[in-house]
Amino acid sequence: MKEDNRSRLIEMMFKVSRLMKEEMSYTNNLVHLSILQIQTLIFLHKNKKVSMSNIAEHFHIELSSATSLITKLYSQKLIERHTDEEDRRLVRITLTEKGSDQLKQAMCERRKKMEKTLAYLSDKQRSELSAIFETLFTKLQKKDE
């Protein structure tokens, strides 16, 4: 691939990524959730009673950033903090019922937005894009192992 084509591709990847991030945020009349907040709720849904360190490690962020993230979700009553029964120094984070409901709504809205976005592409383009993402995912996942 020529350098100018490679540069153009990289630039477009960043532009599309930024627009997708904006598009995938979730807002209803009570709650606004960023992509990271939605991903945190997903992580909490899949992993019960995680610690602040688990969150920081999973998202590759500083502990102070994880604390700020959790504080925002806590203020919206989407998560609860519990002292660990075995080690009182640890705080465990769990989803509230409201958090679980908001996550379901956010996932539904996110899926609708994604389907709307993919509707701009032909069937052939969607198939090609799917193959490209599968290749990138496989290569990047192996890199992490």
PDB file of C-alpha atoms in Angstrom:
ATOM      1  CA  MET A   1       0.000   0.000   0.000  1.00  0.00           C
ATOM      2  CA  LYS A   2       1.362   3.421  -0.937  1.00  0.00           C
ATOM      3  CA  GLU A   3       2.243   5.750   1.919  1.00  0.00           C
ATOM      4  CA  ASP A   4      -0.401   8.357   0.961  1.00  0.00           C
ATOM      5  CA  ASN A   5      -3.087   5.632   0.923  1.00  0.00           C
ATOM      6  CA  ARG A   6      -1.862   4.303   4.276  1.00  0.00           C
ATOM      7  CA  SER A   7      -1.940   7.797   5.786  1.00  0.00           C
ATOM      8  CA  ARG A   8      -5.428   8.389   4.395  1.00  0.00           C
ATOM      9  CA  LEU A   9      -6.635   5.055   5.824  1.00  0.00           C
ATOM     10  CA  ILE A  10      -5.195   5.817   9.263  1.00  0.00           C
ATOM     11  CA  GLU A  11      -6.742   9.287   9.233  1.00  0.00           C
ATOM     12  CA  MET A  12     -10.148   7.860   8.252  1.00  0.00           C
ATOM     13  CA  MET A  13      -9.920   5.190  10.963  1.00  0.00           C
ATOM     14  CA  PHE A  14      -9.451   7.913  13.591  1.00  0.00           C
ATOM     15  CA  LYS A  15     -12.249  10.051  12.148  1.00  0.00           C
ATOM     16  CA  VAL A  16     -14.711   7.151  11.996  1.00  0.00           C
ATOM     17  CA  SER A  17     -13.682   5.999  15.470  1.00  0.00           C
ATOM     18  CA  ARG A  18     -14.332   9.460  16.916  1.00  0.00           C
ATOM     19  CA  LEU A  19     -17.728   9.764  15.226  1.00  0.00           C
ATOM     20  CA  MET A  20     -18.720   6.241  16.288  1.00  0.00           C
ATOM     21  CA  LYS A  21     -17.736   7.019  19.880  1.00  0.00           C
ATOM     22  CA  GLU A  22     -19.971  10.099  19.845  1.00  0.00           C
ATOM     23  CA  GLU A  23     -22.796   8.184  18.170  1.00  0.00           C
ATOM     24  CA  MET A  24     -22.658   5.281  20.613  1.00  0.00           C
ATOM     25  CA  SER A  25     -22.990   7.321  23.803  1.00  0.00           C
ATOM     26  CA  TYR A  26     -26.328   6.862  25.546  1.00  0.00           C
ATOM     27  CA  THR A  27     -28.688   9.541  26.805  1.00  0.00           C
ATOM     28  CA  ASN A  28     -32.211   9.318  28.107  1.00  0.00           C
ATOM     29  CA  ASN A  29     -34.144  11.871  30.125  1.00  0.00           C
ATOM     30  CA  LEU A  30     -32.465  10.756  33.373  1.00  0.00           C
ATOM     31  CA  VAL A  31     -28.998   9.487  32.493  1.00  0.00           C
ATOM     32  CA  HIS A  32     -26.123  10.229  30.116  1.00  0.00           C
ATOM     33  CA  LEU A  33     -23.541   7.464  29.741  1.00  0.00           C
ATOM     34  CA  SER A  34     -20.273   7.653  27.847  1.00  0.00           C
ATOM     35  CA  ILE A  35     -18.877   4.654  25.990  1.00  0.00           C
ATOM     36  CA  LEU A  36     -16.485   3.970  28.883  1.00  0.00           C
ATOM     37  CA  GLN A  37     -19.343   4.105  31.387  1.00  0.00           C
ATOM     38  CA  ILE A  38     -21.399   1.671  29.280  1.00  0.00           C
ATOM     39  CA  GLN A  39     -18.370  -0.616  28.975  1.00  0.00           C
ATOM     40  CA  THR A  40     -17.909  -0.434  32.744  1.00  0.00           C
ATOM     41  CA  LEU A  41     -21.520  -1.465  33.321  1.00  0.00           C
ATOM     42  CA  ILE A  42     -21.010  -4.356  30.881  1.00  0.00           C
ATOM     43  CA  PHE A  43     -17.855  -5.383  32.773  1.00  0.00           C
ATOM     44  CA  LEU A  44     -19.722  -5.253  36.093  1.00  0.00           C
ATOM     45  CA  HIS A  45     -22.603  -7.256  34.616  1.00  0.00           C
ATOM     46  CA  LYS A  46     -20.221 -10.003  33.469  1.00  0.00           C
ATOM     47  CA  ASN A  47     -17.981  -9.955  36.563  1.00  0.00           C
ATOM     48  CA  LYS A  48     -19.769  -9.784  39.887  1.00  0.00           C
ATOM     49  CA  LYS A  49     -18.280  -7.810  42.794  1.00  0.00           C
ATOM     50  CA  VAL A  50     -15.132  -6.436  41.181  1.00  0.00           C
ATOM     51  CA  SER A  51     -12.626  -4.155  42.869  1.00  0.00           C
ATOM     52  CA  MET A  52     -11.471  -0.723  41.772  1.00  0.00           C
ATOM     53  CA  SER A  53      -8.132  -2.298  40.823  1.00  0.00           C
ATOM     54  CA  ASN A  54      -9.925  -4.823  38.589  1.00  0.00           C
ATOM     55  CA  ILE A  55     -11.635  -1.958  36.766  1.00  0.00           C
ATOM     56  CA  ALA A  56      -8.415   0.050  36.367  1.00  0.00           C
ATOM     57  CA  GLU A  57      -6.575  -3.014  35.087  1.00  0.00           C
ATOM     58  CA  HIS A  58      -9.334  -4.081  32.692  1.00  0.00           C
ATOM     59  CA  PHE A  59      -9.602  -0.639  31.071  1.00  0.00           C
ATOM     60  CA  HIS A  60      -5.862   0.149  31.284  1.00  0.00           C
ATOM     61  CA  ILE A  61      -6.474   3.322  33.282  1.00  0.00           C
ATOM     62  CA  GLU A  62      -5.012   4.752  36.472  1.00  0.00           C
ATOM     63  CA  LEU A  63      -6.683   3.862  39.770  1.00  0.00           C
ATOM     64  CA  SER A  64      -7.645   7.521  40.254  1.00  0.00           C
ATOM     65  CA  SER A  65      -9.417   7.491  36.866  1.00  0.00           C
ATOM     66  CA  ALA A  66     -11.256   4.296  37.812  1.00  0.00           C
ATOM     67  CA  THR A  67     -12.339   5.932  41.063  1.00  0.00           C
ATOM     68  CA  SER A  68     -13.648   8.967  39.184  1.00  0.00           C
ATOM     69  CA  LEU A  69     -15.477   6.717  36.721  1.00  0.00           C
ATOM     70  CA  ILE A  70     -17.121   4.721  39.521  1.00  0.00           C
ATOM     71  CA  THR A  71     -18.012   7.888  41.469  1.00  0.00           C
ATOM     72  CA  LYS A  72     -19.966   9.188  38.463  1.00  0.00           C
ATOM     73  CA  LEU A  73     -21.854   5.897  38.109  1.00  0.00           C
ATOM     74  CA  TYR A  74     -22.462   5.842  41.868  1.00  0.00           C
ATOM     75  CA  SER A  75     -23.906   9.378  41.818  1.00  0.00           C
ATOM     76  CA  GLN A  76     -26.421   8.179  39.195  1.00  0.00           C
ATOM     77  CA  LYS A  77     -27.264   5.184  41.433  1.00  0.00           C
ATOM     78  CA  LEU A  78     -26.168   2.722  38.736  1.00  0.00           C
ATOM     79  CA  ILE A  79     -23.656   0.921  40.962  1.00  0.00           C
ATOM     80  CA  GLU A  80     -23.162   0.161  44.643  1.00  0.00           C
ATOM     81  CA  ARG A  81     -19.994   0.002  46.692  1.00  0.00           C
ATOM     82  CA  HIS A  82     -19.625  -2.746  49.282  1.00  0.00           C
ATOM     83  CA  THR A  83     -16.856  -3.452  51.759  1.00  0.00           C
ATOM     84  CA  ASP A  84     -15.355  -6.887  51.078  1.00  0.00           C
ATOM     85  CA  GLU A  85     -16.393  -9.329  53.780  1.00  0.00           C
ATOM     86  CA  GLU A  86     -12.982 -11.028  53.899  1.00  0.00           C
ATOM     87  CA  ASP A  87     -10.791  -7.938  53.556  1.00  0.00           C
ATOM     88  CA  ARG A  88     -12.436  -4.761  54.836  1.00  0.00           C
ATOM     89  CA  ARG A  89      -9.800  -2.632  53.074  1.00  0.00           C
ATOM     90  CA  LEU A  90     -11.248  -3.671  49.697  1.00  0.00           C
ATOM     91  CA  VAL A  91     -14.316  -2.106  48.138  1.00  0.00           C
ATOM     92  CA  ARG A  92     -16.367  -4.258  45.762  1.00  0.00           C
ATOM     93  CA  ILE A  93     -18.468  -2.699  43.026  1.00  0.00           C
ATOM     94  CA  THR A  94     -21.788  -4.183  41.853  1.00  0.00           C
ATOM     95  CA  LEU A  95     -24.563  -3.120  39.510  1.00  0.00           C
ATOM     96  CA  THR A  96     -27.819  -1.867  40.978  1.00  0.00           C
ATOM     97  CA  GLU A  97     -31.153  -2.844  39.459  1.00  0.00           C
ATOM     98  CA  LYS A  98     -31.294   0.649  37.945  1.00  0.00           C
ATOM     99  CA  GLY A  99     -27.795   0.110  36.507  1.00  0.00           C
ATOM    100  CA  SER A 100     -28.843  -3.188  34.995  1.00  0.00           C
ATOM    101  CA  ASP A 101     -31.952  -1.589  33.470  1.00  0.00           C
ATOM    102  CA  GLN A 102     -29.955   1.329  32.082  1.00  0.00           C
ATOM    103  CA  LEU A 103     -27.424  -1.099  30.616  1.00  0.00           C
ATOM    104  CA  LYS A 104     -30.183  -3.037  28.838  1.00  0.00           C
ATOM    105  CA  GLN A 105     -31.607   0.197  27.424  1.00  0.00           C
ATOM    106  CA  ALA A 106     -28.168   1.462  26.404  1.00  0.00           C
ATOM    107  CA  MET A 107     -27.335  -1.813  24.656  1.00  0.00           C
ATOM    108  CA  CYS A 108     -30.640  -1.749  22.778  1.00  0.00           C
ATOM    109  CA  GLU A 109     -30.114   1.880  21.736  1.00  0.00           C
ATOM    110  CA  ARG A 110     -26.498   1.204  20.788  1.00  0.00           C
ATOM    111  CA  ARG A 111     -27.556  -1.732  18.599  1.00  0.00           C
ATOM    112  CA  LYS A 112     -30.189   0.398  16.840  1.00  0.00           C
ATOM    113  CA  LYS A 113     -27.632   3.159  16.211  1.00  0.00           C
ATOM    114  CA  MET A 114     -25.134   0.638  14.866  1.00  0.00           C
ATOM    115  CA  GLU A 115     -27.752  -0.933  12.566  1.00  0.00           C
ATOM    116  CA  LYS A 116     -28.643   2.561  11.288  1.00  0.00           C
ATOM    117  CA  THR A 117     -24.976   3.296  10.641  1.00  0.00           C
ATOM    118  CA  LEU A 118     -24.398  -0.028   8.865  1.00  0.00           C
ATOM    119  CA  ALA A 119     -27.446   0.635   6.666  1.00  0.00           C
ATOM    120  CA  TYR A 120     -25.268   3.111   4.730  1.00  0.00           C
ATOM    121  CA  LEU A 121     -23.315   0.111   3.412  1.00  0.00           C
ATOM    122  CA  SER A 122     -24.332  -2.437   0.818  1.00  0.00           C
ATOM    123  CA  ASP A 123     -24.540  -6.133   1.734  1.00  0.00           C
ATOM    124  CA  LYS A 124     -21.190  -6.667   0.016  1.00  0.00           C
ATOM    125  CA  GLN A 125     -19.565  -3.797   1.927  1.00  0.00           C
ATOM    126  CA  ARG A 126     -20.929  -5.101   5.247  1.00  0.00           C
ATOM    127  CA  SER A 127     -19.514  -8.562   4.479  1.00  0.00           C
ATOM    128  CA  GLU A 128     -16.130  -7.081   3.578  1.00  0.00           C
ATOM    129  CA  LEU A 129     -16.121  -4.896   6.695  1.00  0.00           C
ATOM    130  CA  SER A 130     -17.044  -7.887   8.840  1.00  0.00           C
ATOM    131  CA  ALA A 131     -14.153  -9.889   7.395  1.00  0.00           C
ATOM    132  CA  ILE A 132     -11.756  -6.985   7.989  1.00  0.00           C
ATOM    133  CA  PHE A 133     -12.892  -6.572  11.617  1.00  0.00           C
ATOM    134  CA  GLU A 134     -12.638 -10.314  12.242  1.00  0.00           C
ATOM    135  CA  THR A 135      -9.076 -10.313  10.897  1.00  0.00           C
ATOM    136  CA  LEU A 136      -8.079  -7.287  12.972  1.00  0.00           C
ATOM    137  CA  PHE A 137      -9.738  -8.698  16.079  1.00  0.00           C
ATOM    138  CA  THR A 138      -7.969 -12.037  15.689  1.00  0.00           C
ATOM    139  CA  LYS A 139      -4.570 -10.407  15.120  1.00  0.00           C
ATOM    140  CA  LEU A 140      -4.954  -7.909  17.957  1.00  0.00           C
ATOM    141  CA  GLN A 141      -6.288 -10.531  20.361  1.00  0.00           C
ATOM    142  CA  LYS A 142      -3.302 -12.800  19.696  1.00  0.00           C
ATOM    143  CA  LYS A 143      -1.019  -9.828  20.322  1.00  0.00           C
ATOM    144  CA  ASP A 144      -2.478  -9.445  23.855  1.00  0.00           C
ATOM    145  CA  GLU A 145      -1.929 -13.132  24.739  1.00  0.00           C
TER     146      GLU A 145
END
